[in-house]
Amino acid sequence: MLFGVNDRSVEAEEAFTNRQAQWQAIVAALTDHLHRVANPGFDVEDLAGPRHNILVGHGVGGIGKSTFSRKIEASLAHQGGRPAQWDAPSWPIERILPVRIDLARSTGIDFERVVLSIRLAIAALGRPMPAFDLALRRHWERNHPGEPLEEYLRRGGLFSRFTNAVNLPQQMQSALADVAQALAMPGTVGGAVGQLTTTLVGALRERRQTVRALAGCARLADILEAEPDLETLSFATHLLAWDLAQLPATQRVVPVILFDTFEDVGDRTNRDLERLLQRIVWLMPQAFFVITGRNRLQWAEEGLAGQLDWTGPTAWPGLAGHVPASRGDTGPAGRQILLGDFSPEDCDDHLARRLSRDGQPLIGEDLRHAIAARSHGLPLYLDLAVMRFVEIRRSGREPQPADFGDFPALISRTVSDLTTDERHVLRSVSLLDAFSVPLATQIAGLTHDAAALRLTERPFIREDPAGLWPFHLHQVVRSAIRHAEDHTDDRWSEQDWHRAATRALAALGHEWRHGPRRDRTMLIGCLRQGLRLAHDHRLDDLDWLTDAAFAYTEDSVWEPLAPPTHTPPPPPGTEPQPGPDTPSDALAELLATIARRQHEHRERTAERLTAVLTTGLLSGEIAELALYYRAKAHKDLGRTDAALDGYRQVADADNRLAPRARRGLANLARIRGDFEAALAAVPTLGWKGRHHRVLGHIHFPHGDIDRAVAAFEDARTEAEQHDAPGERAIAQTLLALACAFTDPLRADDELTLAHQLLAQLDQRATTLLAQVAALVRDAGTDRDLTDRATVLRTEISVAGLAWLTPLLETALAFHHAVRGAQDDLTTTIGRLREATANGDFAYFVHIATAMGDLPQPTRHPIQWLDGEPAVRTRWRALVTARQHHLRN
């Protein structure tokens, strides 16, 4: 940033944002560690007990792990280094000796430099570490003959980093002098160390009093006798732990060693350096280690036995017990914490402080909000956005929100440490909103799960055990992989993406048809992902999507699937919106329209379905699906002839929708008053044609409420047997409506259950029907029925559900008849005649006049099953029964 602008008034600041929760985890773990090492029973030479001296912070590349590590070091080094938002620890930081070691390959770090860095940090204590310094000096002379340690430290930059580095050679020389004097070998000081260590080992073996100061270190002789290679140097860190433990209590400190960029230690097939570093952690139990990297530390996994020296949950209890939902947060004992995304407020704060002029943010508030929203909290995205902001301003143009999309750098940062198979799986699962390990393996076309399993351990993979598929990619990483220009060597071609999408669609179909769970949740999940895949990659073969579409419409639940691919014709003067141009797009539009009809006027539904049919992209049974639901929309709008034509086409095709279409024809016969034809169709319907519900609809207008109730109860039971919650809610609401005419108390209970069932669904028409049932339940009372009916009448009109209007007016007629309000009854019957003027639902006029004991209508005669007089008697009896109920 400093060299990116010529405007010297622009200030570029390295912004650090929050991480307060992670700091609290560090403080809590370090507090626990301090209590452990202060315990009188603590022994640095105990090599068998479990280790609690470690905490791991892991997160996706660019999340701010290195910045966090540097802030921890600064906060533990001096009071002024702690960010203002971080709480002060309860213990004095003077007891803490922090040292941060960046393990990035770019730093040229090796194990020898790691050990030297730790020893150089401890040199600040001003005391030699005799046991360790002997082993270090022996190692140095054997592996760096003729090269003074001081010169190596100066050339390697360690002198400049550690202010006390100059003291280390002197401290080591002092340790050797003390040993030489104890052994009466002053001539060996400054000469070959081999003779001195050989003599010392002999003295230790013989338990001479002259070396009693070092005799307490039980393993010193063994280490000094071993070949002085890196393996021995790693074990020699135990000597450093022993030396620290011998310091007077007033001078003791707790080293806090921060290993950063741990992912560069090596891959999971070569753990040589990781094994050496693990020895440091295990053999220095009084030191506390904070490891930051991209991945969780696997040391608590039993499967690594043989690759590392200490593995399993017994050895590393704080690293075990991985809780997927929190990605490593295992409660108070959990020592693997996720360095997660920034909150929107933190993103804004980061961007505001990153670039400023005269103390004011250079990036405007609206643009900061846009960048923050697209970043999904990833700090790397924010920094890349700041760089793009500077680049655009340098060109003389003011940056706009549209300038900040996907960054190719996110791809290279994400895949840099992945194997070839892991990269292949990563690109494959970027096609999906969520995935499981078996699903990822299928989509990638691999024959083994290993790569997918390894990928799920990466921090850019988020986990939700309660989800249908437990894993999903970080949204920004996924967007970059899918849409940014990929410059990696193994980037995919368009054909590669298309082949992967084809595999993904087939895998989703297999998951739905043959997976471990075959329920509606799986159906919806597969449909959502499958439709989007087919749309994004123009996959023309609908394959299993056809069967899934029919399964989706079998029950009236109507979960949202996908946004429509186009909208109805726009207002005049505006550009027309493109319609679907592939069969998969047309199917997505069809299903979206069917689901959306619960939220829009049925006229709009009919228009959309007509538009989909007009494209000619749907054929066979899928075209019949569009015809069937357009016929339902026409029926709801009162267009009986158009509905009849649509139902008849579907019924004549005699495919899987035929039972539903025959039900539609039976309902149209009833609506027209031909109850004999409707009844004759019932035996042909079966469960798929909802035969019990159709029968209940026939008995109800006849005033035969007992038989209607029995039919609706049978319909509800059958729905329960078929696990069809949508149909169950419809049958329950119809049952409540029928009971409302005869038994208001039971109707109240039935309505309560109906509302409970409907609360989990998206059924607008049935919800309005339940409100009509509530009016019938309250008929004859002073419960604002007229006002409630007025509101309900408006809602029915807005929804385009013309078929509900006659029922609503009939409910009002029942209310007025019970109260003996003849004028209101006459007015209501007038509205009812108007609503049924075309002959549809004309039987409701006959019912309303029977309720008020008024003359039988002569227009639109009805073909009752048992004659008009019997029907009129039943309805009038219901009115008198309600009057009697209210009087008592």
JSON list of N, CA and C in Angstrom, two decimals, residues 44-45 47 115 118-119 122 128-139 197 200-201 204 213-226 231-247 279-280 282-286:
[
{"chain": "A", "resi": 44, "resn": "VAL", "atom": "N", "xyz": [9.42, -32.03, 34.84]},
{"chain": "A", "resi": 44, "resn": "VAL", "atom": "CA", "xyz": [9.78, -31.90, 33.42]},
{"chain": "A", "resi": 44, "resn": "VAL", "atom": "C", "xyz": [10.35, -33.21, 32.87]},
{"chain": "A", "resi": 45, "resn": "GLU", "atom": "N", "xyz": [10.77, -34.11, 33.74]},
{"chain": "A", "resi": 45, "resn": "GLU", "atom": "CA", "xyz": [11.33, -35.37, 33.27]},
{"chain": "A", "resi": 45, "resn": "GLU", "atom": "C", "xyz": [10.28, -36.47, 33.15]},
{"chain": "A", "resi": 47, "resn": "LEU", "atom": "N", "xyz": [8.03, -38.24, 31.06]},
{"chain": "A", "resi": 47, "resn": "LEU", "atom": "CA", "xyz": [7.85, -38.39, 29.61]},
{"chain": "A", "resi": 47, "resn": "LEU", "atom": "C", "xyz": [6.65, -39.27, 29.27]},
{"chain": "A", "resi": 115, "resn": "VAL", "atom": "N", "xyz": [15.57, -24.66, 16.69]},
{"chain": "A", "resi": 115, "resn": "VAL", "atom": "CA", "xyz": [16.16, -24.89, 18.01]},
{"chain": "A", "resi": 115, "resn": "VAL", "atom": "C", "xyz": [17.01, -23.70, 18.44]},
{"chain": "A", "resi": 118, "resn": "ILE", "atom": "N", "xyz": [14.82, -20.84, 19.69]},
{"chain": "A", "resi": 118, "resn": "ILE", "atom": "CA", "xyz": [14.32, -21.04, 21.06]},
{"chain": "A", "resi": 118, "resn": "ILE", "atom": "C", "xyz": [15.44, -20.75, 22.06]},
{"chain": "A", "resi": 119, "resn": "ARG", "atom": "N", "xyz": [16.63, -21.25, 21.78]},
{"chain": "A", "resi": 119, "resn": "ARG", "atom": "CA", "xyz": [17.75, -21.01, 22.71]},
{"chain": "A", "resi": 119, "resn": "ARG", "atom": "C", "xyz": [18.13, -19.54, 22.75]},
{"chain": "A", "resi": 122, "resn": "ILE", "atom": "N", "xyz": [15.81, -17.71, 25.04]},
{"chain": "A", "resi": 122, "resn": "ILE", "atom": "CA", "xyz": [16.10, -17.99, 26.45]},
{"chain": "A", "resi": 122, "resn": "ILE", "atom": "C", "xyz": [17.39, -17.31, 26.90]},
{"chain": "A", "resi": 128, "resn": "PRO", "atom": "N", "xyz": [23.66, -19.44, 31.47]},
{"chain": "A", "resi": 128, "resn": "PRO", "atom": "CA", "xyz": [23.88, -20.60, 30.59]},
{"chain": "A", "resi": 128, "resn": "PRO", "atom": "C", "xyz": [22.89, -21.71, 30.92]},
{"chain": "A", "resi": 129, "resn": "MET", "atom": "N", "xyz": [22.65, -22.53, 29.92]},
{"chain": "A", "resi": 129, "resn": "MET", "atom": "CA", "xyz": [21.83, -23.74, 30.08]},
{"chain": "A", "resi": 129, "resn": "MET", "atom": "C", "xyz": [22.80, -24.91, 29.92]},
{"chain": "A", "resi": 130, "resn": "PRO", "atom": "N", "xyz": [23.49, -25.30, 30.99]},
{"chain": "A", "resi": 130, "resn": "PRO", "atom": "CA", "xyz": [24.67, -26.17, 30.85]},
{"chain": "A", "resi": 130, "resn": "PRO", "atom": "C", "xyz": [24.40, -27.49, 30.15]},
{"chain": "A", "resi": 131, "resn": "ALA", "atom": "N", "xyz": [23.37, -28.19, 30.52]},
{"chain": "A", "resi": 131, "resn": "ALA", "atom": "CA", "xyz": [23.13, -29.50, 29.91]},
{"chain": "A", "resi": 131, "resn": "ALA", "atom": "C", "xyz": [22.87, -29.35, 28.42]},
{"chain": "A", "resi": 132, "resn": "PHE", "atom": "N", "xyz": [21.96, -28.45, 28.06]},
{"chain": "A", "resi": 132, "resn": "PHE", "atom": "CA", "xyz": [21.62, -28.27, 26.65]},
{"chain": "A", "resi": 132, "resn": "PHE", "atom": "C", "xyz": [22.79, -27.67, 25.88]},
{"chain": "A", "resi": 133, "resn": "ASP", "atom": "N", "xyz": [23.49, -26.69, 26.49]},
{"chain": "A", "resi": 133, "resn": "ASP", "atom": "CA", "xyz": [24.56, -26.02, 25.76]},
{"chain": "A", "resi": 133, "resn": "ASP", "atom": "C", "xyz": [25.69, -26.99, 25.42]},
{"chain": "A", "resi": 134, "resn": "LEU", "atom": "N", "xyz": [25.94, -27.97, 26.28]},
{"chain": "A", "resi": 134, "resn": "LEU", "atom": "CA", "xyz": [26.94, -28.98, 25.96]},
{"chain": "A", "resi": 134, "resn": "LEU", "atom": "C", "xyz": [26.52, -29.78, 24.72]},
{"chain": "A", "resi": 135, "resn": "ALA", "atom": "N", "xyz": [25.25, -30.19, 24.71]},
{"chain": "A", "resi": 135, "resn": "ALA", "atom": "CA", "xyz": [24.77, -30.97, 23.56]},
{"chain": "A", "resi": 135, "resn": "ALA", "atom": "C", "xyz": [24.76, -30.12, 22.30]},
{"chain": "A", "resi": 136, "resn": "LEU", "atom": "N", "xyz": [24.39, -28.86, 22.43]},
{"chain": "A", "resi": 136, "resn": "LEU", "atom": "CA", "xyz": [24.35, -27.97, 21.26]},
{"chain": "A", "resi": 136, "resn": "LEU", "atom": "C", "xyz": [25.76, -27.74, 20.72]},
{"chain": "A", "resi": 137, "resn": "ARG", "atom": "N", "xyz": [26.72, -27.52, 21.63]},
{"chain": "A", "resi": 137, "resn": "ARG", "atom": "CA", "xyz": [28.09, -27.28, 21.20]},
{"chain": "A", "resi": 137, "resn": "ARG", "atom": "C", "xyz": [28.65, -28.51, 20.49]},
{"chain": "A", "resi": 138, "resn": "ARG", "atom": "N", "xyz": [28.36, -29.68, 21.02]},
{"chain": "A", "resi": 138, "resn": "ARG", "atom": "CA", "xyz": [28.83, -30.92, 20.39]},
{"chain": "A", "resi": 138, "resn": "ARG", "atom": "C", "xyz": [28.20, -31.07, 19.00]},
{"chain": "A", "resi": 139, "resn": "HIS", "atom": "N", "xyz": [26.88, -30.79, 18.91]},
{"chain": "A", "resi": 139, "resn": "HIS", "atom": "CA", "xyz": [26.21, -30.85, 17.61]},
{"chain": "A", "resi": 139, "resn": "HIS", "atom": "C", "xyz": [26.85, -29.88, 16.63]},
{"chain": "A", "resi": 197, "resn": "THR", "atom": "N", "xyz": [33.16, -34.01, 26.50]},
{"chain": "A", "resi": 197, "resn": "THR", "atom": "CA", "xyz": [31.89, -34.72, 26.68]},
{"chain": "A", "resi": 197, "resn": "THR", "atom": "C", "xyz": [32.11, -36.19, 27.00]},
{"chain": "A", "resi": 200, "resn": "LEU", "atom": "N", "xyz": [32.95, -36.28, 30.58]},
{"chain": "A", "resi": 200, "resn": "LEU", "atom": "CA", "xyz": [31.75, -35.97, 31.37]},
{"chain": "A", "resi": 200, "resn": "LEU", "atom": "C", "xyz": [30.82, -37.18, 31.43]},
{"chain": "A", "resi": 201, "resn": "VAL", "atom": "N", "xyz": [30.65, -37.85, 30.31]},
{"chain": "A", "resi": 201, "resn": "VAL", "atom": "CA", "xyz": [29.78, -39.02, 30.28]},
{"chain": "A", "resi": 201, "resn": "VAL", "atom": "C", "xyz": [30.31, -40.07, 31.25]},
{"chain": "A", "resi": 204, "resn": "LEU", "atom": "N", "xyz": [29.56, -39.02, 34.76]},
{"chain": "A", "resi": 204, "resn": "LEU", "atom": "CA", "xyz": [28.14, -39.19, 35.07]},
{"chain": "A", "resi": 204, "resn": "LEU", "atom": "C", "xyz": [27.81, -40.65, 35.32]},
{"chain": "A", "resi": 213, "resn": "ALA", "atom": "N", "xyz": [26.20, -31.38, 39.84]},
{"chain": "A", "resi": 213, "resn": "ALA", "atom": "CA", "xyz": [25.26, -30.36, 39.36]},
{"chain": "A", "resi": 213, "resn": "ALA", "atom": "C", "xyz": [24.51, -30.86, 38.13]},
{"chain": "A", "resi": 214, "resn": "LEU", "atom": "N", "xyz": [25.14, -31.70, 37.34]},
{"chain": "A", "resi": 214, "resn": "LEU", "atom": "CA", "xyz": [24.50, -32.23, 36.13]},
{"chain": "A", "resi": 214, "resn": "LEU", "atom": "C", "xyz": [23.99, -33.65, 36.31]},
{"chain": "A", "resi": 215, "resn": "ALA", "atom": "N", "xyz": [24.34, -34.26, 37.41]},
{"chain": "A", "resi": 215, "resn": "ALA", "atom": "CA", "xyz": [23.96, -35.66, 37.61]},
{"chain": "A", "resi": 215, "resn": "ALA", "atom": "C", "xyz": [22.46, -35.84, 37.72]},
{"chain": "A", "resi": 216, "resn": "GLY", "atom": "N", "xyz": [21.75, -34.77, 38.11]},
{"chain": "A", "resi": 216, "resn": "GLY", "atom": "CA", "xyz": [20.30, -34.88, 38.23]},
{"chain": "A", "resi": 216, "resn": "GLY", "atom": "C", "xyz": [19.59, -35.03, 36.91]},
{"chain": "A", "resi": 217, "resn": "CYS", "atom": "N", "xyz": [20.29, -34.74, 35.82]},
{"chain": "A", "resi": 217, "resn": "CYS", "atom": "CA", "xyz": [19.69, -34.86, 34.48]},
{"chain": "A", "resi": 217, "resn": "CYS", "atom": "C", "xyz": [19.91, -36.30, 34.01]},
{"chain": "A", "resi": 218, "resn": "ALA", "atom": "N", "xyz": [18.89, -37.13, 34.18]},
{"chain": "A", "resi": 218, "resn": "ALA", "atom": "CA", "xyz": [19.05, -38.57, 33.99]},
{"chain": "A", "resi": 218, "resn": "ALA", "atom": "C", "xyz": [19.42, -38.95, 32.57]},
{"chain": "A", "resi": 219, "resn": "ARG", "atom": "N", "xyz": [19.06, -38.14, 31.59]},
{"chain": "A", "resi": 219, "resn": "ARG", "atom": "CA", "xyz": [19.25, -38.56, 30.19]},
{"chain": "A", "resi": 219, "resn": "ARG", "atom": "C", "xyz": [20.39, -37.80, 29.50]},
{"chain": "A", "resi": 220, "resn": "LEU", "atom": "N", "xyz": [21.12, -37.01, 30.27]},
{"chain": "A", "resi": 220, "resn": "LEU", "atom": "CA", "xyz": [22.21, -36.23, 29.67]},
{"chain": "A", "resi": 220, "resn": "LEU", "atom": "C", "xyz": [23.27, -37.13, 29.06]},
{"chain": "A", "resi": 221, "resn": "ALA", "atom": "N", "xyz": [23.71, -38.14, 29.79]},
{"chain": "A", "resi": 221, "resn": "ALA", "atom": "CA", "xyz": [24.77, -39.00, 29.29]},
{"chain": "A", "resi": 221, "resn": "ALA", "atom": "C", "xyz": [24.36, -39.71, 28.00]},
{"chain": "A", "resi": 222, "resn": "ASP", "atom": "N", "xyz": [23.13, -40.17, 27.96]},
{"chain": "A", "resi": 222, "resn": "ASP", "atom": "CA", "xyz": [22.67, -40.87, 26.75]},
{"chain": "A", "resi": 222, "resn": "ASP", "atom": "C", "xyz": [22.68, -39.95, 25.54]},
{"chain": "A", "resi": 223, "resn": "ILE", "atom": "N", "xyz": [22.26, -38.71, 25.74]},
{"chain": "A", "resi": 223, "resn": "ILE", "atom": "CA", "xyz": [22.20, -37.78, 24.61]},
{"chain": "A", "resi": 223, "resn": "ILE", "atom": "C", "xyz": [23.60, -37.39, 24.16]},
{"chain": "A", "resi": 224, "resn": "LEU", "atom": "N", "xyz": [24.51, -37.23, 25.12]},
{"chain": "A", "resi": 224, "resn": "LEU", "atom": "CA", "xyz": [25.87, -36.86, 24.74]},
{"chain": "A", "resi": 224, "resn": "LEU", "atom": "C", "xyz": [26.60, -38.00, 24.05]},
{"chain": "A", "resi": 225, "resn": "GLU", "atom": "N", "xyz": [26.17, -39.23, 24.29]},
{"chain": "A", "resi": 225, "resn": "GLU", "atom": "CA", "xyz": [26.81, -40.38, 23.63]},
{"chain": "A", "resi": 225, "resn": "GLU", "atom": "C", "xyz": [26.23, -40.64, 22.25]},
{"chain": "A", "resi": 226, "resn": "ALA", "atom": "N", "xyz": [25.03, -40.15, 21.98]},
{"chain": "A", "resi": 226, "resn": "ALA", "atom": "CA", "xyz": [24.37, -40.44, 20.70]},
{"chain": "A", "resi": 226, "resn": "ALA", "atom": "C", "xyz": [25.03, -39.68, 19.56]},
{"chain": "A", "resi": 231, "resn": "GLU", "atom": "N", "xyz": [18.19, -35.81, 14.77]},
{"chain": "A", "resi": 231, "resn": "GLU", "atom": "CA", "xyz": [17.38, -36.61, 15.67]},
{"chain": "A", "resi": 231, "resn": "GLU", "atom": "C", "xyz": [17.82, -36.37, 17.12]},
{"chain": "A", "resi": 232, "resn": "THR", "atom": "N", "xyz": [19.11, -36.41, 17.34]},
{"chain": "A", "resi": 232, "resn": "THR", "atom": "CA", "xyz": [19.63, -36.19, 18.69]},
{"chain": "A", "resi": 232, "resn": "THR", "atom": "C", "xyz": [19.36, -34.76, 19.15]},
{"chain": "A", "resi": 233, "resn": "LEU", "atom": "N", "xyz": [19.51, -33.81, 18.24]},
{"chain": "A", "resi": 233, "resn": "LEU", "atom": "CA", "xyz": [19.24, -32.41, 18.60]},
{"chain": "A", "resi": 233, "resn": "LEU", "atom": "C", "xyz": [17.80, -32.23, 19.05]},
{"chain": "A", "resi": 234, "resn": "SER", "atom": "N", "xyz": [16.88, -32.95, 18.39]},
{"chain": "A", "resi": 234, "resn": "SER", "atom": "CA", "xyz": [15.48, -32.83, 18.78]},
{"chain": "A", "resi": 234, "resn": "SER", "atom": "C", "xyz": [15.25, -33.37, 20.19]},
{"chain": "A", "resi": 235, "resn": "PHE", "atom": "N", "xyz": [15.92, -34.49, 20.52]},
{"chain": "A", "resi": 235, "resn": "PHE", "atom": "CA", "xyz": [15.78, -35.03, 21.87]},
{"chain": "A", "resi": 235, "resn": "PHE", "atom": "C", "xyz": [16.50, -34.16, 22.90]},
{"chain": "A", "resi": 236, "resn": "ALA", "atom": "N", "xyz": [17.51, -33.41, 22.43]},
{"chain": "A", "resi": 236, "resn": "ALA", "atom": "CA", "xyz": [18.28, -32.56, 23.35]},
{"chain": "A", "resi": 236, "resn": "ALA", "atom": "C", "xyz": [17.44, -31.42, 23.92]},
{"chain": "A", "resi": 237, "resn": "THR", "atom": "N", "xyz": [16.32, -31.11, 23.28]},
{"chain": "A", "resi": 237, "resn": "THR", "atom": "CA", "xyz": [15.46, -30.05, 23.85]},
{"chain": "A", "resi": 237, "resn": "THR", "atom": "C", "xyz": [14.94, -30.44, 25.22]},
{"chain": "A", "resi": 238, "resn": "HIS", "atom": "N", "xyz": [14.92, -31.75, 25.52]},
{"chain": "A", "resi": 238, "resn": "HIS", "atom": "CA", "xyz": [14.59, -32.19, 26.88]},
{"chain": "A", "resi": 238, "resn": "HIS", "atom": "C", "xyz": [15.60, -31.62, 27.88]},
{"chain": "A", "resi": 239, "resn": "LEU", "atom": "N", "xyz": [16.88, -31.53, 27.47]},
{"chain": "A", "resi": 239, "resn": "LEU", "atom": "CA", "xyz": [17.89, -30.97, 28.34]},
{"chain": "A", "resi": 239, "resn": "LEU", "atom": "C", "xyz": [17.63, -29.49, 28.61]},
{"chain": "A", "resi": 240, "resn": "LEU", "atom": "N", "xyz": [17.14, -28.79, 27.59]},
{"chain": "A", "resi": 240, "resn": "LEU", "atom": "CA", "xyz": [16.82, -27.38, 27.78]},
{"chain": "A", "resi": 240, "resn": "LEU", "atom": "C", "xyz": [15.68, -27.22, 28.79]},
{"chain": "A", "resi": 241, "resn": "ALA", "atom": "N", "xyz": [14.69, -28.11, 28.70]},
{"chain": "A", "resi": 241, "resn": "ALA", "atom": "CA", "xyz": [13.59, -28.07, 29.68]},
{"chain": "A", "resi": 241, "resn": "ALA", "atom": "C", "xyz": [14.12, -28.34, 31.09]},
{"chain": "A", "resi": 242, "resn": "TRP", "atom": "N", "xyz": [15.09, -29.29, 31.19]},
{"chain": "A", "resi": 242, "resn": "TRP", "atom": "CA", "xyz": [15.67, -29.59, 32.51]},
{"chain": "A", "resi": 242, "resn": "TRP", "atom": "C", "xyz": [16.45, -28.40, 33.04]},
{"chain": "A", "resi": 243, "resn": "ASP", "atom": "N", "xyz": [17.22, -27.76, 32.17]},
{"chain": "A", "resi": 243, "resn": "ASP", "atom": "CA", "xyz": [17.99, -26.58, 32.60]},
{"chain": "A", "resi": 243, "resn": "ASP", "atom": "C", "xyz": [17.07, -25.48, 33.13]},
{"chain": "A", "resi": 244, "resn": "LEU", "atom": "N", "xyz": [15.97, -25.22, 32.42]},
{"chain": "A", "resi": 244, "resn": "LEU", "atom": "CA", "xyz": [15.04, -24.18, 32.85]},
{"chain": "A", "resi": 244, "resn": "LEU", "atom": "C", "xyz": [14.45, -24.51, 34.21]},
{"chain": "A", "resi": 245, "resn": "ALA", "atom": "N", "xyz": [14.20, -25.79, 34.43]},
{"chain": "A", "resi": 245, "resn": "ALA", "atom": "CA", "xyz": [13.60, -26.20, 35.71]},
{"chain": "A", "resi": 245, "resn": "ALA", "atom": "C", "xyz": [14.57, -26.04, 36.88]},
{"chain": "A", "resi": 246, "resn": "GLN", "atom": "N", "xyz": [15.90, -25.93, 36.60]},
{"chain": "A", "resi": 246, "resn": "GLN", "atom": "CA", "xyz": [16.87, -25.78, 37.68]},
{"chain": "A", "resi": 246, "resn": "GLN", "atom": "C", "xyz": [17.07, -24.33, 38.10]},
{"chain": "A", "resi": 247, "resn": "LEU", "atom": "N", "xyz": [16.47, -23.40, 37.39]},
{"chain": "A", "resi": 247, "resn": "LEU", "atom": "CA", "xyz": [16.63, -22.00, 37.74]},
{"chain": "A", "resi": 247, "resn": "LEU", "atom": "C", "xyz": [15.97, -21.72, 39.08]},
{"chain": "A", "resi": 279, "resn": "ARG", "atom": "N", "xyz": [8.59, -33.42, 18.98]},
{"chain": "A", "resi": 279, "resn": "ARG", "atom": "CA", "xyz": [9.46, -33.78, 20.11]},
{"chain": "A", "resi": 279, "resn": "ARG", "atom": "C", "xyz": [9.74, -32.56, 20.99]},
{"chain": "A", "resi": 280, "resn": "ILE", "atom": "N", "xyz": [9.91, -31.41, 20.37]},
{"chain": "A", "resi": 280, "resn": "ILE", "atom": "CA", "xyz": [10.13, -30.20, 21.17]},
{"chain": "A", "resi": 280, "resn": "ILE", "atom": "C", "xyz": [8.94, -29.97, 22.09]},
{"chain": "A", "resi": 282, "resn": "TRP", "atom": "N", "xyz": [6.71, -32.11, 23.16]},
{"chain": "A", "resi": 282, "resn": "TRP", "atom": "CA", "xyz": [6.55, -33.16, 24.18]},
{"chain": "A", "resi": 282, "resn": "TRP", "atom": "C", "xyz": [7.66, -33.08, 25.24]},
{"chain": "A", "resi": 283, "resn": "LEU", "atom": "N", "xyz": [8.88, -32.78, 24.81]},
{"chain": "A", "resi": 283, "resn": "LEU", "atom": "CA", "xyz": [10.03, -32.83, 25.73]},
{"chain": "A", "resi": 283, "resn": "LEU", "atom": "C", "xyz": [10.23, -31.53, 26.50]},
{"chain": "A", "resi": 284, "resn": "MET", "atom": "N", "xyz": [9.46, -30.50, 26.19]},
{"chain": "A", "resi": 284, "resn": "MET", "atom": "CA", "xyz": [9.52, -29.24, 26.95]},
{"chain": "A", "resi": 284, "resn": "MET", "atom": "C", "xyz": [8.14, -28.97, 27.55]},
{"chain": "A", "resi": 285, "resn": "PRO", "atom": "N", "xyz": [7.74, -29.79, 28.51]},
{"chain": "A", "resi": 285, "resn": "PRO", "atom": "CA", "xyz": [6.36, -29.69, 29.01]},
{"chain": "A", "resi": 285, "resn": "PRO", "atom": "C", "xyz": [6.06, -28.41, 29.77]},
{"chain": "A", "resi": 286, "resn": "GLN", "atom": "N", "xyz": [7.10, -27.69, 30.27]},
{"chain": "A", "resi": 286, "resn": "GLN", "atom": "CA", "xyz": [6.80, -26.45, 30.96]},
{"chain": "A", "resi": 286, "resn": "GLN", "atom": "C", "xyz": [6.64, -25.28, 30.00]}
]
